[in-house]
PDB file of C-alpha atoms in Angstrom:
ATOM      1  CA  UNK G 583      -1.720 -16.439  13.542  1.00 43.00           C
ATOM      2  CA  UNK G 584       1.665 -15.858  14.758  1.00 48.00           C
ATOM      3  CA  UNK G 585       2.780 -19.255  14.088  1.00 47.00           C
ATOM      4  CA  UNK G 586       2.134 -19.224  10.013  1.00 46.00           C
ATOM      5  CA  UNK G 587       5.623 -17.342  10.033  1.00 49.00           C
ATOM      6  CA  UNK G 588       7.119 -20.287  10.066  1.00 54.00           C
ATOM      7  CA  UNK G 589      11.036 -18.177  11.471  1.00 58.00           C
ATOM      8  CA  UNK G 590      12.140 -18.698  14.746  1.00 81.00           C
ATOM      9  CA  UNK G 591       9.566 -17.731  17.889  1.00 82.00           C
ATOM     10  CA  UNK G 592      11.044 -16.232  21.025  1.00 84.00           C
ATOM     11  CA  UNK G 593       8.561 -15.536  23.840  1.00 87.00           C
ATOM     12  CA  UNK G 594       9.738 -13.050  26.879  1.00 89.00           C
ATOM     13  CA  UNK G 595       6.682 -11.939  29.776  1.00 89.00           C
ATOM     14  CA  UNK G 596       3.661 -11.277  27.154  1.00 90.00           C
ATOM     15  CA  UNK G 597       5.591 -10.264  24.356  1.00 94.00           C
ATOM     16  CA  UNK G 598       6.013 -12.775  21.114  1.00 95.00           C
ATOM     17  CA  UNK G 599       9.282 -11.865  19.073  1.00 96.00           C
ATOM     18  CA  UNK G 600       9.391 -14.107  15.362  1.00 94.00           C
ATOM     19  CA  UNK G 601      11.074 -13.645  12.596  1.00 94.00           C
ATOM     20  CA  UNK G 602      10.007 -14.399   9.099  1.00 90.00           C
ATOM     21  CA  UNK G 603      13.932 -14.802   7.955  1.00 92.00           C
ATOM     22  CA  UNK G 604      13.158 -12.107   5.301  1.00 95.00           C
ATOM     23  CA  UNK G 605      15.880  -9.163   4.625  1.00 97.00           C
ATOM     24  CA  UNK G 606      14.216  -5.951   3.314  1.00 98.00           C
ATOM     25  CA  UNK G 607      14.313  -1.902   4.821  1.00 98.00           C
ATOM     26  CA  UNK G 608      13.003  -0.399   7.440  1.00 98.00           C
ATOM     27  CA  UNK G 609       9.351   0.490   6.210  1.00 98.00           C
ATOM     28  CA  UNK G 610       8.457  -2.868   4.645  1.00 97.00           C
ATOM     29  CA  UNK G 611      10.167  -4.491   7.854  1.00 98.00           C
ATOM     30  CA  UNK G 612       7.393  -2.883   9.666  1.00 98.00           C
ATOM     31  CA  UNK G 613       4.840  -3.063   7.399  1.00 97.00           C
ATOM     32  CA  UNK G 614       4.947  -6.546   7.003  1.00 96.00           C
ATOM     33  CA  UNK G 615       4.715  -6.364  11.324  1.00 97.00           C
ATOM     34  CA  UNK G 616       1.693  -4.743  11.026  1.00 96.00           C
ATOM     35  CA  UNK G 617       0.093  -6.669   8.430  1.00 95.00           C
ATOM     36  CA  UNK G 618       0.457  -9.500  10.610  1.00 93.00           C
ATOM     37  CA  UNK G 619      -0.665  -7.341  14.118  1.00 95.00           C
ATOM     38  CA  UNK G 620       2.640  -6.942  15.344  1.00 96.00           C
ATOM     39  CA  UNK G 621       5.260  -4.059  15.554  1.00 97.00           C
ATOM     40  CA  UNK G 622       8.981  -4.343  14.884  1.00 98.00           C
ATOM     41  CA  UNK G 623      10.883  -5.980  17.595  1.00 98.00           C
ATOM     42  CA  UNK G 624      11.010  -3.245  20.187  1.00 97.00           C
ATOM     43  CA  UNK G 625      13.225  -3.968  23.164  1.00 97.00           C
ATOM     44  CA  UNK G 626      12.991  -2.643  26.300  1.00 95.00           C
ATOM     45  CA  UNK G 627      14.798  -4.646  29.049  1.00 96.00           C
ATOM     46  CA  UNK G 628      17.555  -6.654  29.104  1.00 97.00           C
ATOM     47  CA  UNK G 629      15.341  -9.867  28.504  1.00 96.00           C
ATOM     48  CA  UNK G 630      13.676  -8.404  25.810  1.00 96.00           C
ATOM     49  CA  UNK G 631      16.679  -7.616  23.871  1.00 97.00           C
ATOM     50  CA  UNK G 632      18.762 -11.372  24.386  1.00 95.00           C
ATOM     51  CA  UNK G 633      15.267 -12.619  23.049  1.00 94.00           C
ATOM     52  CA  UNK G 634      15.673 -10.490  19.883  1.00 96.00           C
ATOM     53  CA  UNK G 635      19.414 -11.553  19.866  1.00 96.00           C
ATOM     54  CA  UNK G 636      19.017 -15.387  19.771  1.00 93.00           C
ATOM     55  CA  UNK G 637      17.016 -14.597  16.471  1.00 94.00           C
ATOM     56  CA  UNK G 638      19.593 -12.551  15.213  1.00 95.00           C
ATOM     57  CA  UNK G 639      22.085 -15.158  15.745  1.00 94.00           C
ATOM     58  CA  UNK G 640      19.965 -18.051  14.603  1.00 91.00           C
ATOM     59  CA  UNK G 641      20.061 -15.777  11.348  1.00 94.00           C
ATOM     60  CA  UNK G 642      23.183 -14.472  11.265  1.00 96.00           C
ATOM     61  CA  UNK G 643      21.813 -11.183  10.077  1.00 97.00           C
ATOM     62  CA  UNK G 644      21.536  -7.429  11.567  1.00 98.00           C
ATOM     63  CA  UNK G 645      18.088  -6.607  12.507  1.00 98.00           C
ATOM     64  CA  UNK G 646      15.820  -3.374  12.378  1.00 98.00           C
ATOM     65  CA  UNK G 647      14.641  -2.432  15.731  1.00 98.00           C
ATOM     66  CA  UNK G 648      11.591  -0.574  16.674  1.00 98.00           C
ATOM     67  CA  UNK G 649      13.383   2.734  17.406  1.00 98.00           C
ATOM     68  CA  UNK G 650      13.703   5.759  15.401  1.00 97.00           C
ATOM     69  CA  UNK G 651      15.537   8.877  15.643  1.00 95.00           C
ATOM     70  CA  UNK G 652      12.954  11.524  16.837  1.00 92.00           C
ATOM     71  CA  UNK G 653      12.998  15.023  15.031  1.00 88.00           C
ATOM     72  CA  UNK G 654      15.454  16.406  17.687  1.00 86.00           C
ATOM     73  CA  UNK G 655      19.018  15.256  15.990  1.00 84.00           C
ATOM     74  CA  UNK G 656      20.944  11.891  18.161  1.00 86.00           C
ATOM     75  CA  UNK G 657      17.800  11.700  19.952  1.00 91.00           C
ATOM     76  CA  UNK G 658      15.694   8.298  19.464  1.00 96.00           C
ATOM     77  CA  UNK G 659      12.843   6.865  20.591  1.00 96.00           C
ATOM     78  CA  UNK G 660      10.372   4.091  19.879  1.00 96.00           C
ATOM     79  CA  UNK G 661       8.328   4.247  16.997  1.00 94.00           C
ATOM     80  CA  UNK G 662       5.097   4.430  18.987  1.00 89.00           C
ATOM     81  CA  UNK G 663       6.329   7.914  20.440  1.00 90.00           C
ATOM     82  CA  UNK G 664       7.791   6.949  23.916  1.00 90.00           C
ATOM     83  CA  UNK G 665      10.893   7.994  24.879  1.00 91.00           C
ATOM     84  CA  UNK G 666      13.434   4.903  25.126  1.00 94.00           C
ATOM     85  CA  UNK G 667      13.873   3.927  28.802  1.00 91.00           C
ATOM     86  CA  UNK G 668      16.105   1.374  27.982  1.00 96.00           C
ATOM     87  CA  UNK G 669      19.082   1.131  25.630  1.00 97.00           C
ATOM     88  CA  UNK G 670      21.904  -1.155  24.712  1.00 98.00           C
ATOM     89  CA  UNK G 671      23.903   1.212  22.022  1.00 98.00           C
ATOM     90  CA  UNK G 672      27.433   0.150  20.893  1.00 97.00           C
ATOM     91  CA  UNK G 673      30.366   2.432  22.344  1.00 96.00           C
ATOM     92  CA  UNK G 674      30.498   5.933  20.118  1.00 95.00           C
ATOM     93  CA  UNK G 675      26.993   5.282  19.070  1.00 95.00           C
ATOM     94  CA  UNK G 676      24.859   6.840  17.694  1.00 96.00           C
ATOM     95  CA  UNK G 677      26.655   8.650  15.717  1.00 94.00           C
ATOM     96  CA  UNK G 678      24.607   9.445  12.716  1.00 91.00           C
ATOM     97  CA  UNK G 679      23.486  13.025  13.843  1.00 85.00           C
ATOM     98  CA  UNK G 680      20.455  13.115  11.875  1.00 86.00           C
ATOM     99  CA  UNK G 681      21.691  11.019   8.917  1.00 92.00           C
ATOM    100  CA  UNK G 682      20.914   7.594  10.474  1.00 95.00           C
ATOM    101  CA  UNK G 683      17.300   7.449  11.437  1.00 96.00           C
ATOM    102  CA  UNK G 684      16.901   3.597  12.030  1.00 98.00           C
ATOM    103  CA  UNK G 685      18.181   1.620  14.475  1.00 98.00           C
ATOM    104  CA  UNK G 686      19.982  -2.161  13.786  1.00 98.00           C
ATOM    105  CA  UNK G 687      20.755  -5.223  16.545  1.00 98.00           C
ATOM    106  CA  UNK G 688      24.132  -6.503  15.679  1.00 98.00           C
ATOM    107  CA  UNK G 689      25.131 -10.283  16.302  1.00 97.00           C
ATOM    108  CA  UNK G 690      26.548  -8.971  19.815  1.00 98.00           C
ATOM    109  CA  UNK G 691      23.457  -7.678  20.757  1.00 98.00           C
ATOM    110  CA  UNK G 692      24.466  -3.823  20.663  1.00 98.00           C
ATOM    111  CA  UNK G 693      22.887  -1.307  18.706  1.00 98.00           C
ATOM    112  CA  UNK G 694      23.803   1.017  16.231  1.00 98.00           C
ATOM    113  CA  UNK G 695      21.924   3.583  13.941  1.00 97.00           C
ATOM    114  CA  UNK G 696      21.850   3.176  10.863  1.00 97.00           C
ATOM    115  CA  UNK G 697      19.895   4.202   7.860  1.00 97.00           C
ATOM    116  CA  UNK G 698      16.789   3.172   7.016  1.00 98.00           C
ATOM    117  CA  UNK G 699      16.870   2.175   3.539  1.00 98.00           C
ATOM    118  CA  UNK G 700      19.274  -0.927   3.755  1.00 97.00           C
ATOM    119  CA  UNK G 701      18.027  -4.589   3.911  1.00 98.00           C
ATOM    120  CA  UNK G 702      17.897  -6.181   7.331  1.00 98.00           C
ATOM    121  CA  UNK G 703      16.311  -9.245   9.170  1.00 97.00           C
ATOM    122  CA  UNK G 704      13.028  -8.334   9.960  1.00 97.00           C
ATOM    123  CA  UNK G 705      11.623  -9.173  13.632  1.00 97.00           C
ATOM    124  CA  UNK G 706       8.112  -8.474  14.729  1.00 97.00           C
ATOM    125  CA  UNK G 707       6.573  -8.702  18.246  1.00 97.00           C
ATOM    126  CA  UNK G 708       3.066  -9.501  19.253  1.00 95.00           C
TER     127      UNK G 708
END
């Protein structure tokens, strides 16, 4: 269950967003989602994402989103396929142009892309 992860537990509509407190990259970030039958935190409302934020401050730590860049270069979307129909980037972002396929959360809540083999907070939703 949800509640072995024993990291903070945000809950927004039907969505769960927890945290295990673990830093690692993208792919074991959502890996270790899965395992537990969740996805990365994917926001896609305002509510969503000041959930996702009040773990990311608790922590203190940038967090992987859900997102990736899609094979067209500066365009993202989530990692389920969808196009993003909500977004929160930081100004002059992204910026990566096909260099920066992963998408962080910083502490302000804005988003930036970044590459996906650095160690962030992971954050799943169920």
């Amino acid at each position: 269950s949800v509640l072995t992860l024993n990291g903070k537990i945000t809950k927004v509509g039907e969505k769960i967003f927890a945290s295990n407190g673990k830093e690692v990259n993208f792919s074991s970030a959502l890996e270790s989602c899965e395992e537990t039958g969740g996805t990365l935190a994917t926001p896609m409302n305002e509510e969503e994402n000041k959930a996702i934020l009040d773990i990311v401050k608790q922590y203190n730590r940038y967090a992987y989103l859900g997102i990736k860049e899609s094979e067209t270069s500066g365009q993202f979307k989530y990692i389920h396929g969808t196009p993003l129909n909500y977004t929160r980037w930081r100004q002059y972002e992204p910026n990566g142009k096909g260099t920066e396929k992963c998408v962080e959360m910083y502490t302000d809540g804005n988003w930036n892309d970044k590459k996906c083999n650095l160690y962030r907070l992971t954050i799943c939703e169920y």
